Amino acid sequence: MKKILLASVLALAAASAAIVPSQAETVIVKNGKHHCRTRVVTHWRHHHKVVEKVRVCN
């Protein structure tokens, strides 16, 4: 039973690791002097993987 549970957890982790990079996107917004883009950032929060859209301006 433990082997099946471990195998399913590993399969889920591998699938999510493969899906996240394919969904990465960068949207560029130009507003006068500002050059902003929206980036998808992945990080860990309280033992959970979090994907957020962050606005980055020059």
mmCIF file of C-alpha atoms in Angstrom:
data_model
loop_
_atom_site.group_PDB
_atom_site.id
_atom_site.type_symbol
_atom_site.label_atom_id
_atom_site.label_comp_id
_atom_site.label_asym_id
_atom_site.label_seq_id
_atom_site.Cartn_x
_atom_site.Cartn_y
_atom_site.Cartn_z
ATOM 1 C CA MET A 1 0.000 0.000 0.000
ATOM 2 C CA LYS A 2 2.832 2.393 0.845
ATOM 3 C CA LYS A 3 4.499 1.716 -2.515
ATOM 4 C CA ILE A 4 1.317 2.563 -4.418
ATOM 5 C CA LEU A 5 0.861 5.773 -2.440
ATOM 6 C CA LEU A 6 4.490 6.773 -2.974
ATOM 7 C CA ALA A 7 4.264 6.019 -6.700
ATOM 8 C CA SER A 8 1.121 8.133 -7.077
ATOM 9 C CA VAL A 9 2.686 11.061 -5.192
ATOM 10 C CA LEU A 10 5.806 10.900 -7.367
ATOM 11 C CA ALA A 11 3.710 10.729 -10.541
ATOM 12 C CA LEU A 12 1.684 13.754 -9.455
ATOM 13 C CA ALA A 13 4.839 15.725 -8.638
ATOM 14 C CA ALA A 14 6.392 14.857 -12.002
ATOM 15 C CA ALA A 15 3.228 15.842 -13.871
ATOM 16 C CA SER A 16 2.935 19.200 -12.093
ATOM 17 C CA ALA A 17 6.625 19.913 -12.702
ATOM 18 C CA ALA A 18 6.087 19.275 -16.422
ATOM 19 C CA ILE A 19 2.919 21.384 -16.666
ATOM 20 C CA VAL A 20 4.114 24.547 -14.882
ATOM 21 C CA PRO A 21 6.947 25.469 -17.317
ATOM 22 C CA SER A 22 4.626 25.031 -20.288
ATOM 23 C CA GLN A 23 2.188 27.515 -18.738
ATOM 24 C CA ALA A 24 4.870 30.133 -18.047
ATOM 25 C CA GLU A 25 4.018 33.384 -19.748
ATOM 26 C CA THR A 26 5.324 36.913 -20.039
ATOM 27 C CA VAL A 27 2.972 39.745 -20.957
ATOM 28 C CA ILE A 28 4.584 43.089 -21.814
ATOM 29 C CA VAL A 29 2.710 46.305 -21.012
ATOM 30 C CA LYS A 30 4.162 49.609 -22.252
ATOM 31 C CA ASN A 31 2.840 52.755 -20.639
ATOM 32 C CA GLY A 32 4.809 55.876 -21.566
ATOM 33 C CA LYS A 33 8.202 55.682 -19.840
ATOM 34 C CA HIS A 34 7.336 52.529 -17.919
ATOM 35 C CA HIS A 35 8.098 49.131 -19.395
ATOM 36 C CA CYS A 36 6.241 46.554 -17.315
ATOM 37 C CA ARG A 37 5.730 42.871 -17.876
ATOM 38 C CA THR A 38 3.797 40.219 -16.026
ATOM 39 C CA ARG A 39 5.832 37.151 -15.118
ATOM 40 C CA VAL A 40 4.731 33.854 -13.644
ATOM 41 C CA VAL A 41 6.809 33.152 -10.522
ATOM 42 C CA THR A 42 6.860 29.817 -8.722
ATOM 43 C CA HIS A 43 7.947 29.587 -5.085
ATOM 44 C CA TRP A 44 7.295 27.610 -1.921
ATOM 45 C CA ARG A 45 5.065 28.827 0.915
ATOM 46 C CA HIS A 46 4.463 26.684 4.004
ATOM 47 C CA HIS A 47 5.513 23.466 2.234
ATOM 48 C CA HIS A 48 3.235 24.187 -0.751
ATOM 49 C CA LYS A 49 4.237 25.201 -4.253
ATOM 50 C CA VAL A 50 2.673 28.562 -5.163
ATOM 51 C CA VAL A 51 2.414 30.049 -8.672
ATOM 52 C CA GLU A 52 1.804 33.800 -8.797
ATOM 53 C CA LYS A 53 1.643 36.452 -11.506
ATOM 54 C CA VAL A 54 4.025 39.272 -10.597
ATOM 55 C CA ARG A 55 4.324 42.660 -12.315
ATOM 56 C CA VAL A 56 7.945 43.623 -13.049
ATOM 57 C CA CYS A 57 8.723 47.191 -14.159
ATOM 58 C CA ASN A 58 12.005 48.737 -15.319
#
